[in-house]
Amino acid sequence: MHIGLIGLGKMGFSMRERLRRNGIQVTGFDRDPVVSDVGSLAELAAELPPPRIVWSMVPSGETTAAVVSGLAEVLENGDLVIEGGNSRYTEDLHHAGMLAAKGIRYLDCGVSGGIWGKDNGYGLMVGGDPADVSAAMPLFDALRPAGLRAESFVHAGATGAGHYAKMVHNGIEYGLMQAYAEGYELLEAQNIIDDVPGILRAWQSGTVIRSWLLELAVRAVDEDPGLTRIAGYVEDSGEGRWSVEEALSAGVPAPAITAAVFARFASRQEDSPALKLVAALRGQFGGHPVRPADPAVPGGNGGQASAAEQAVGDAGSPE
């Protein structure tokens, strides 16, 4: 089988290598000429035998929309596009409709495995017509972990189902990471704990919270004890937000995922206006001490009240 692969970043590049390793011929296209096999979408289409299969692995949103529009111009009736980025499932319906008008088939595929997928294999969640899924099955077999088809591949449903499943997957991922992170901070905060990395390692086997994410947490703290080399600023890809929006729309309670998304927002604020107001309100209704914006302010006491002030402030406090 010979396919085209668009987008040779961290994920796409690794996928190309795994596909080739497993007997799939791949012609890749990327804006970076150093990694690209061809110079344009038209050249990519010309390299592939019909009916063509082209897999897109570019960022969701405008970039994916531009790629799909471009493929609609260079592909032909009977060709197949697999959209493997993290698009919102509602966009799949639009993309599939645009391509269907020209007789081009469409599958959406949520891909999980990160930069480790090249060696370990990927988890795949696919949406679309069963006949199209069957036609692309050699690709899915090449990408998934060997011998684990039932555990690593699912035809989730109709168009959009693959990306919907990946959205929920990533929402769960947000919650899991936040729980591990809060546990890590609790361990670091207690003086009786001497070996935080050792505790994380001890959790890796036999415990109910063992997971690949925990293994990666161990790796992270081993490589950077105390995590002193990185800032606590966390981006989000959008899928956590979409999960929360879907939960609100469906009336499904999702407090853990929602809290994890908001925690990422909080990580980007050096000095939260909201928490400034909370501090001010505590001072207003309970007489609690307020830490000055500049700890060096004369008489500011670094935000720490004296014992007498603390006693007065706490007396009868509703909090």
Coordinates of C-alpha atoms in Angstrom, one line a residue:
M1 CA 0.0 0.0 0.0
H2 CA 1.2 3.5 -0.9
I3 CA -0.3 6.6 0.9
G4 CA 0.3 10.3 1.3
L5 CA 0.9 11.8 4.7
I6 CA 0.6 15.6 5.2
G7 CA 2.2 17.1 8.3
L8 CA 5.6 15.8 9.4
G9 CA 5.9 17.3 12.8
K10 CA 6.5 15.4 16.0
M11 CA 3.5 13.1 15.5
G12 CA 3.4 12.9 11.7
F13 CA 7.2 12.3 11.3
S14 CA 7.0 9.4 13.8
M15 CA 3.9 7.9 12.1
R16 CA 5.7 8.0 8.7
E17 CA 8.6 6.1 10.2
R18 CA 6.4 3.5 11.8
L19 CA 4.3 3.0 8.7
R20 CA 7.4 2.5 6.6
R21 CA 8.8 0.1 9.1
N22 CA 5.7 -2.0 8.7
G23 CA 5.7 -2.2 5.0
I24 CA 3.6 0.8 4.0
Q25 CA 5.1 3.1 1.3
V26 CA 4.7 6.7 2.4
T27 CA 5.1 9.9 0.5
G28 CA 5.2 12.8 2.9
F29 CA 4.4 16.5 2.5
D30 CA 5.3 19.3 4.9
R31 CA 6.1 23.0 4.6
D32 CA 9.6 22.2 5.9
P33 CA 11.5 21.0 2.8
V34 CA 14.1 19.3 4.9
V35 CA 11.6 16.5 5.9
S36 CA 9.2 16.7 3.0
D37 CA 9.3 14.2 0.1
V38 CA 7.4 16.5 -2.4
G39 CA 7.0 20.2 -2.9
S40 CA 3.2 20.6 -3.0
L41 CA -0.2 18.9 -2.6
A42 CA -0.4 18.5 -6.4
E43 CA 2.9 16.7 -6.5
L44 CA 1.8 14.5 -3.6
A45 CA -1.4 13.5 -5.5
A46 CA 0.6 12.8 -8.6
E47 CA 2.9 10.4 -6.7
L48 CA 0.0 8.2 -5.4
P49 CA -1.7 5.4 -7.2
P50 CA -5.5 5.7 -7.5
P51 CA -7.7 5.3 -5.5
R52 CA -5.5 7.5 -3.4
I53 CA -5.3 7.5 0.4
V54 CA -4.1 10.7 2.0
W55 CA -3.7 11.1 5.8
S56 CA -3.6 14.6 7.3
M57 CA -1.7 15.2 10.6
V58 CA -1.7 19.0 10.9
P59 CA -3.0 21.3 13.7
S60 CA -6.8 21.6 14.0
G61 CA -8.7 24.6 13.0
E62 CA -7.7 26.8 10.1
T63 CA -4.7 24.7 9.1
T64 CA -6.7 21.5 8.8
A65 CA -9.5 23.4 6.9
A66 CA -6.9 24.7 4.4
V67 CA -5.4 21.2 3.9
V68 CA -8.9 19.7 3.3
S69 CA -9.8 22.5 0.9
G70 CA -6.5 21.9 -1.0
L71 CA -7.0 18.2 -1.2
A72 CA -10.5 18.8 -2.6
E73 CA -8.7 20.5 -5.6
V74 CA -6.1 17.8 -6.3
L75 CA -7.8 14.5 -5.4
E76 CA -10.4 12.6 -7.5
N77 CA -13.6 10.6 -7.2
G78 CA -13.0 7.5 -5.1
D79 CA -10.0 8.8 -3.2
L80 CA -9.9 8.8 0.6
V81 CA -8.9 11.4 3.1
I82 CA -8.1 10.4 6.7
E83 CA -8.1 13.4 9.1
G84 CA -5.9 12.4 12.0
G85 CA -5.4 15.7 13.8
N86 CA -7.4 16.8 16.8
S87 CA -10.2 18.5 15.0
R88 CA -13.5 19.1 16.8
Y89 CA -16.0 16.5 15.6
T90 CA -18.4 19.1 14.3
E91 CA -15.7 20.1 11.8
D92 CA -15.6 16.6 10.4
L93 CA -19.2 16.9 9.2
H94 CA -18.2 20.0 7.2
H95 CA -15.0 18.5 5.8
A96 CA -16.8 15.2 4.8
G97 CA -19.5 17.1 3.1
M98 CA -17.1 19.3 1.1
L99 CA -15.2 16.3 -0.1
A100 CA -18.3 14.2 -0.8
A101 CA -19.4 16.8 -3.3
K102 CA -16.4 15.7 -5.4
G103 CA -16.8 12.0 -4.7
I104 CA -13.9 11.9 -2.2
R105 CA -14.4 9.7 0.9
Y106 CA -13.5 10.8 4.4
L107 CA -12.6 9.2 7.7
D108 CA -11.8 11.0 11.0
C109 CA -9.2 9.4 13.2
G110 CA -8.3 10.3 16.8
V111 CA -4.7 9.3 17.4
S112 CA -3.1 8.8 20.8
G113 CA 0.4 7.8 21.6
G114 CA 2.4 11.0 21.4
I115 CA 6.1 11.0 20.5
W116 CA 6.4 7.4 21.8
G117 CA 4.0 6.0 19.2
K118 CA 6.8 5.3 16.7
D119 CA 8.1 2.5 18.8
N120 CA 5.1 1.6 21.1
G121 CA 2.3 2.0 18.6
Y122 CA -0.8 4.3 18.6
G123 CA -4.3 4.0 20.0
L124 CA -6.7 4.8 17.1
M125 CA -10.4 5.9 17.2
V126 CA -12.0 6.1 13.8
G127 CA -15.3 7.5 12.5
G128 CA -16.8 7.0 9.1
D129 CA -18.2 4.5 6.6
P130 CA -17.4 0.8 7.4
A131 CA -16.3 0.2 3.9
D132 CA -13.8 3.0 4.1
V133 CA -12.5 1.8 7.4
S134 CA -11.9 -1.6 5.9
A135 CA -10.0 -0.1 3.0
A136 CA -7.7 1.7 5.4
M137 CA -7.3 -1.2 7.8
P138 CA -3.8 -2.0 6.7
L139 CA -2.7 1.5 7.9
F140 CA -4.4 1.1 11.2
D141 CA -2.8 -2.3 11.7
A142 CA 0.6 -0.9 10.9
L143 CA 0.2 2.0 13.4
R144 CA -1.4 0.1 16.4
P145 CA 0.7 -1.9 18.9
A146 CA 1.4 -5.3 17.4
G147 CA -1.0 -7.9 18.5
L148 CA -3.3 -5.5 20.3
R149 CA -5.9 -4.6 17.8
A150 CA -8.9 -5.1 20.0
E151 CA -7.3 -3.0 22.8
S152 CA -5.9 -0.2 20.6
F153 CA -8.3 0.3 17.7
V154 CA -12.0 1.1 17.5
H155 CA -14.4 2.0 14.7
A156 CA -16.2 4.4 17.0
G157 CA -19.2 5.2 14.7
A158 CA -20.2 7.5 11.9
T159 CA -18.4 10.6 10.7
G160 CA -17.1 12.6 13.7
A161 CA -17.2 9.7 16.2
G162 CA -13.5 9.2 16.1
H163 CA -12.7 12.8 17.0
Y164 CA -15.5 12.8 19.6
A165 CA -13.9 9.8 21.2
K166 CA -10.5 11.5 21.1
M167 CA -11.9 14.6 22.7
V168 CA -13.3 12.7 25.6
H169 CA -10.0 10.8 25.9
N170 CA -8.1 14.1 26.2
G171 CA -10.6 15.4 28.7
I172 CA -9.9 12.4 30.9
E173 CA -6.2 12.9 30.3
Y174 CA -6.6 16.5 31.7
G175 CA -8.2 15.1 34.9
L176 CA -5.6 12.4 35.4
M177 CA -2.7 14.7 35.0
Q178 CA -4.2 17.2 37.4
A179 CA -4.7 14.5 40.0
Y180 CA -1.1 13.3 39.7
A181 CA 0.1 16.9 39.9
E182 CA -1.9 17.7 43.0
G183 CA -0.6 14.5 44.7
Y184 CA 2.9 15.4 43.8
E185 CA 2.5 18.9 45.3
L186 CA 1.1 17.4 48.5
L187 CA 4.1 15.1 48.8
E188 CA 6.5 17.9 48.3
A189 CA 4.8 20.0 50.9
Q190 CA 5.3 17.6 53.8
N191 CA 8.6 17.7 55.7
I192 CA 8.3 14.0 56.8
I193 CA 8.6 12.9 53.1
D194 CA 12.2 12.3 52.2
D195 CA 11.9 10.7 48.7
V196 CA 9.1 12.0 46.5
P197 CA 10.5 10.3 43.3
G198 CA 10.8 7.1 45.2
I199 CA 7.2 7.2 46.2
L200 CA 6.1 7.8 42.6
R201 CA 8.2 4.8 41.5
A202 CA 6.7 2.7 44.3
W203 CA 3.2 3.4 42.8
Q204 CA 4.1 2.1 39.4
S205 CA 3.5 -1.6 40.1
G206 CA 0.7 -3.3 41.9
T207 CA -1.2 -0.1 42.9
V208 CA -4.6 1.0 41.6
I209 CA -3.2 4.3 40.3
R210 CA -0.4 2.8 38.2
S211 CA -0.5 4.1 34.6
W212 CA 1.7 5.2 31.7
L213 CA 1.2 8.8 32.8
L214 CA 2.6 7.9 36.2
E215 CA 5.6 6.4 34.5
L216 CA 6.1 9.7 32.6
A217 CA 5.8 11.6 35.9
V218 CA 8.6 9.4 37.3
R219 CA 10.7 10.1 34.3
A220 CA 10.1 13.9 34.6
V221 CA 11.1 14.1 38.2
D222 CA 14.1 11.9 37.7
E223 CA 15.3 14.1 34.9
D224 CA 14.6 17.3 36.8
P225 CA 14.4 16.8 40.6
G226 CA 12.1 19.4 42.0
L227 CA 11.1 20.4 38.5
T228 CA 13.3 23.5 38.8
R229 CA 14.0 23.9 35.1
I230 CA 10.4 24.5 33.9
A231 CA 7.7 27.0 34.6
G232 CA 4.3 26.1 35.9
Y233 CA 2.6 27.4 32.8
V234 CA 0.3 24.9 31.1
E235 CA -1.2 25.2 27.6
D236 CA -4.3 23.4 26.5
S237 CA -5.0 22.0 23.0
G238 CA -8.7 22.9 23.1
E239 CA -10.1 19.4 23.6
G240 CA -10.4 19.8 27.3
R241 CA -12.5 22.9 26.7
W242 CA -14.6 21.1 24.1
S243 CA -15.2 18.3 26.6
V244 CA -16.6 20.7 29.1
E245 CA -18.8 22.4 26.5
E246 CA -20.1 19.0 25.5
A247 CA -20.8 18.1 29.1
L248 CA -22.7 21.3 29.6
S249 CA -24.7 20.8 26.4
A250 CA -25.6 17.2 27.3
G251 CA -26.2 17.9 31.0
V252 CA -23.5 15.5 32.0
P253 CA -21.6 16.4 35.3
A254 CA -17.9 16.5 34.6
P255 CA -16.4 18.3 37.6
A256 CA -12.9 16.7 37.4
I257 CA -12.3 17.5 33.8
T258 CA -13.8 21.0 34.3
A259 CA -11.5 21.7 37.3
A260 CA -8.5 20.5 35.4
V261 CA -9.2 22.9 32.5
F262 CA -9.6 25.8 34.9
A263 CA -6.4 24.8 36.7
R264 CA -4.5 25.3 33.4
F265 CA -6.0 28.7 33.0
A266 CA -4.9 29.6 36.5
S267 CA -1.4 28.5 35.7
R268 CA -1.0 31.3 33.2
Q269 CA -1.8 34.1 35.7
E270 CA 1.2 35.6 37.5
D271 CA -1.1 37.6 39.8
S272 CA -4.8 36.6 39.4
P273 CA -7.2 39.6 39.6
A274 CA -9.9 37.2 40.8
L275 CA -7.7 36.0 43.7
K276 CA -6.8 39.6 44.5
L277 CA -10.5 40.3 45.0
V278 CA -10.9 37.1 47.2
A279 CA -8.1 38.3 49.4
A280 CA -9.6 41.8 49.6
L281 CA -13.1 40.4 50.5
R282 CA -11.6 38.2 53.2
G283 CA -10.0 41.4 54.6
Q284 CA -13.3 43.2 54.4
F285 CA -15.7 40.7 56.0
G286 CA -13.3 38.9 58.4
G287 CA -10.5 41.2 59.1
H288 CA -8.0 38.8 57.6
P289 CA -4.6 40.2 56.8
V290 CA -3.8 41.1 53.2
R291 CA -0.4 40.5 51.7
P292 CA 0.9 43.7 50.1
A293 CA 1.6 43.6 46.3
D294 CA 5.2 44.5 47.2
P295 CA 6.5 42.4 50.1
A296 CA 9.1 45.0 50.8
V297 CA 6.6 47.7 51.6
P298 CA 7.6 49.4 54.9
G299 CA 5.4 48.2 57.7
G300 CA 3.8 45.7 55.4
N301 CA 5.1 42.8 57.5
G302 CA 5.5 40.8 54.3
G303 CA 1.8 40.1 54.5
Q304 CA 2.2 38.2 57.8
A305 CA 0.0 39.5 60.7
S306 CA 1.3 39.6 64.3
A307 CA -0.2 37.1 66.7
A308 CA -2.4 39.8 68.1
E309 CA -3.6 40.8 64.7
Q310 CA -4.2 37.2 63.8
A311 CA -6.3 36.7 66.9
V312 CA -8.4 39.7 66.2
G313 CA -8.8 38.9 62.5
D314 CA -9.9 35.3 63.2
A315 CA -12.3 36.0 66.0
G316 CA -15.8 35.2 64.8
S317 CA -14.7 34.8 61.2
P318 CA -17.3 33.0 59.0
E319 CA -14.6 31.3 57.0

